């Protein structure tokens, strides 16, 4: 029975990851819950369930899973992903100061986690810290040359700081990348 349980667990985990990639969150949640039922100590399953719940708007369940992972791991990348997901939950609630703290921890733990820098820049923008907004987005723009949103945020931040020339350059780049 142990072998069958292990195979079922592996199958559910792989299906869960596939659903997560396809943004099919209800299905991902269902698969990761099956994994946790079979292997309650598998922290990666708790992390994935927390992320899927957060994406689906199930903030309380997401926070429960993510806090569990935080309490039980010292692995920097897992902690970074956890902090980023918690930051997203706070940002969705428009609690930008709390979100900012989580995104800062995420990039401290994993300086290569560029998505967390994007989120950090957006949080800074939402609390009107435009110089720090520029720092975060300038840090990642070379890595995502086709991401119109980065240039849109840069344009908005430069505009808020009174640099109309840089604002215009960035708005034009954003418009070029996404004419809609």
C-alpha positions as semicolon CSV with decimal commas, in nm:
position;residue;x (nm);y (nm);z (nm)
1;X;0,000;0,000;0,000
2;X;0,290;0,241;0,071
3;X;0,408;0,220;-0,290
4;X;0,061;0,292;-0,433
5;X;0,016;0,583;-0,191
6;X;0,355;0,724;-0,298
7;X;0,267;0,693;-0,669
8;X;-0,071;0,859;-0,609
9;X;0,101;1,136;-0,418
10;X;0,355;1,193;-0,697
11;X;0,081;1,189;-0,961
12;X;-0,131;1,441;-0,770
13;X;0,169;1,663;-0,708
14;X;0,262;1,669;-1,078
15;X;-0,100;1,734;-1,176
16;X;-0,117;2,014;-0,918
17;X;0,194;2,178;-1,064
18;X;0,047;2,150;-1,414
19;X;-0,279;2,311;-1,305
20;X;-0,083;2,584;-1,124
21;X;0,109;2,660;-1,445
22;X;-0,216;2,671;-1,642
23;X;-0,370;2,905;-1,382
24;X;-0,641;2,645;-1,308
25;X;-0,638;2,719;-0,936
26;X;-0,940;2,518;-0,818
27;X;-0,794;2,205;-0,976
28;X;-0,447;2,281;-0,838
29;X;-0,592;2,330;-0,488
30;X;-0,772;1,998;-0,511
31;X;-0,455;1,811;-0,616
32;X;-0,231;1,973;-0,352
33;X;-0,488;1,891;-0,081
34;X;-0,471;1,524;-0,193
35;X;-0,092;1,535;-0,166
36;X;-0,108;1,683;0,185
37;X;-0,363;1,419;0,290
38;X;-0,114;1,149;0,181
39;X;0,208;1,330;0,289
40;X;0,128;1,595;0,554
41;X;0,500;1,671;0,609
42;X;0,570;1,763;0,246
43;X;0,633;2,138;0,283
44;X;0,653;2,198;-0,092
45;X;0,292;2,081;-0,123
46;X;0,190;2,326;0,151
47;X;0,378;2,605;-0,029
48;X;0,208;2,524;-0,360
49;X;-0,133;2,500;-0,192
50;X;-0,073;2,836;-0,027
51;X;0,019;2,998;-0,359
52;X;-0,280;2,844;-0,538
53;X;-0,516;2,959;-0,260
54;X;-0,369;3,309;-0,272
55;X;-0,415;3,324;-0,649
56;X;-0,776;3,207;-0,608
57;X;-0,848;3,476;-0,349
58;X;-0,872;3,232;-0,056
59;X;-0,652;3,454;0,160
60;X;-0,715;3,295;0,500
61;X;-0,634;2,943;0,381
62;X;-0,337;3,073;0,184
63;X;-0,198;3,253;0,489
64;X;-0,242;2,943;0,705
65;X;-0,041;2,730;0,457
66;X;0,225;2,995;0,395
67;X;0,276;3,063;0,767
68;X;0,316;2,687;0,823
69;X;0,590;2,677;0,559
70;X;0,757;2,983;0,716
71;X;0,757;2,817;1,055
72;X;0,903;2,488;0,934
73;X;1,172;2,578;0,680
74;X;1,500;2,764;0,676
75;X;1,547;2,725;0,299
76;X;1,596;3,081;0,161
77;X;1,419;3,030;-0,174
78;X;1,112;2,869;-0,015
79;X;1,099;3,151;0,239
80;X;1,139;3,411;-0,036
81;X;0,851;3,262;-0,234
82;X;0,644;3,253;0,085
83;X;0,713;3,620;0,164
84;X;0,628;3,720;-0,194
85;X;0,296;3,531;-0,180
86;X;0,210;3,690;0,155
87;X;0,297;4,030;0,009
88;X;0,057;3,967;-0,277
89;X;-0,222;3,886;-0,030
90;X;-0,158;4,212;0,158
91;X;-0,139;4,407;-0,169
92;X;-0,475;4,259;-0,278
93;X;-0,615;4,392;0,051
94;X;-0,450;4,730;-0,022
95;X;-0,236;4,689;0,292
96;X;0,069;4,821;0,108
97;X;0,293;4,879;0,411
98;X;0,254;4,513;0,514
99;X;0,299;4,404;0,151
100;X;0,614;4,613;0,126
101;X;0,767;4,442;0,430
102;X;0,700;4,099;0,279
103;X;0,842;4,192;-0,064
104;X;1,153;4,342;0,100
105;X;1,210;4,015;0,288
106;X;1,159;3,819;-0,035
107;X;1,432;4,009;-0,223
108;X;1,666;4,003;0,078
109;X;1,640;3,624;0,092
110;X;1,669;3,580;-0,284
111;X;1,817;3,879;-0,471
112;X;1,757;3,695;-0,801
113;X;1,378;3,670;-0,744
114;X;1,291;3,934;-1,002
115;X;0,911;3,897;-0,973
116;X;0,943;4,005;-0,610
117;X;1,127;4,319;-0,728
118;X;0,832;4,395;-0,958
119;X;0,594;4,358;-0,664
120;X;0,825;4,568;-0,447
121;X;0,821;4,847;-0,707
122;X;0,441;4,837;-0,730
123;X;0,409;4,852;-0,351
124;X;0,646;5,149;-0,333
125;X;0,438;5,322;-0,601
126;X;0,118;5,263;-0,403
127;X;0,265;5,432;-0,095
128;X;0,401;5,721;-0,308
129;X;0,773;5,639;-0,265
130;X;0,854;5,713;-0,628
131;X;1,236;5,713;-0,607
132;X;1,224;5,361;-0,460
133;X;0,968;5,267;-0,727
134;X;1,223;5,369;-0,991
135;X;1,501;5,172;-0,819
136;X;1,299;4,851;-0,814
137;X;1,178;4,873;-1,175
138;X;1,514;4,993;-1,313
139;X;1,668;4,689;-1,139
140;X;1,456;4,444;-1,342
141;X;1,378;4,616;-1,673
142;X;1,678;4,465;-1,855
143;X;1,560;4,117;-1,754
144;X;1,207;4,176;-1,889
145;X;1,256;4,395;-2,199
146;X;0,907;4,310;-2,334
147;X;0,710;4,375;-2,013
148;X;0,506;4,687;-2,088
149;X;0,391;4,715;-1,726
150;X;0,745;4,788;-1,605
151;X;0,772;5,083;-1,844
152;X;0,422;5,201;-1,752
153;X;0,516;5,210;-1,381
154;X;0,845;5,383;-1,467
155;X;0,651;5,642;-1,668
156;X;0,409;5,702;-1,381
157;X;0,690;5,731;-1,124
158;X;0,897;5,969;-1,340
159;X;0,582;6,176;-1,397
160;X;0,517;6,196;-1,022
161;X;0,877;6,313;-0,974
162;X;0,835;6,584;-1,238
163;X;1,067;6,430;-1,501
164;X;0,832;6,460;-1,797
165;X;1,095;6,360;-2,056
166;X;1,175;6,027;-1,886
167;X;0,803;5,977;-1,819
168;X;0,723;6,021;-2,188
169;X;1,004;5,788;-2,301
170;X;0,874;5,514;-2,070
171;X;0,507;5,568;-2,157
172;X;0,596;5,545;-2,528
173;X;0,787;5,221;-2,470
174;X;0,491;5,079;-2,273
175;X;0,254;5,181;-2,553
176;X;0,483;5,027;-2,816
177;X;0,492;4,696;-2,626
178;X;0,118;4,698;-2,557
179;X;-0,082;4,930;-2,786
180;X;-0,405;4,837;-2,602
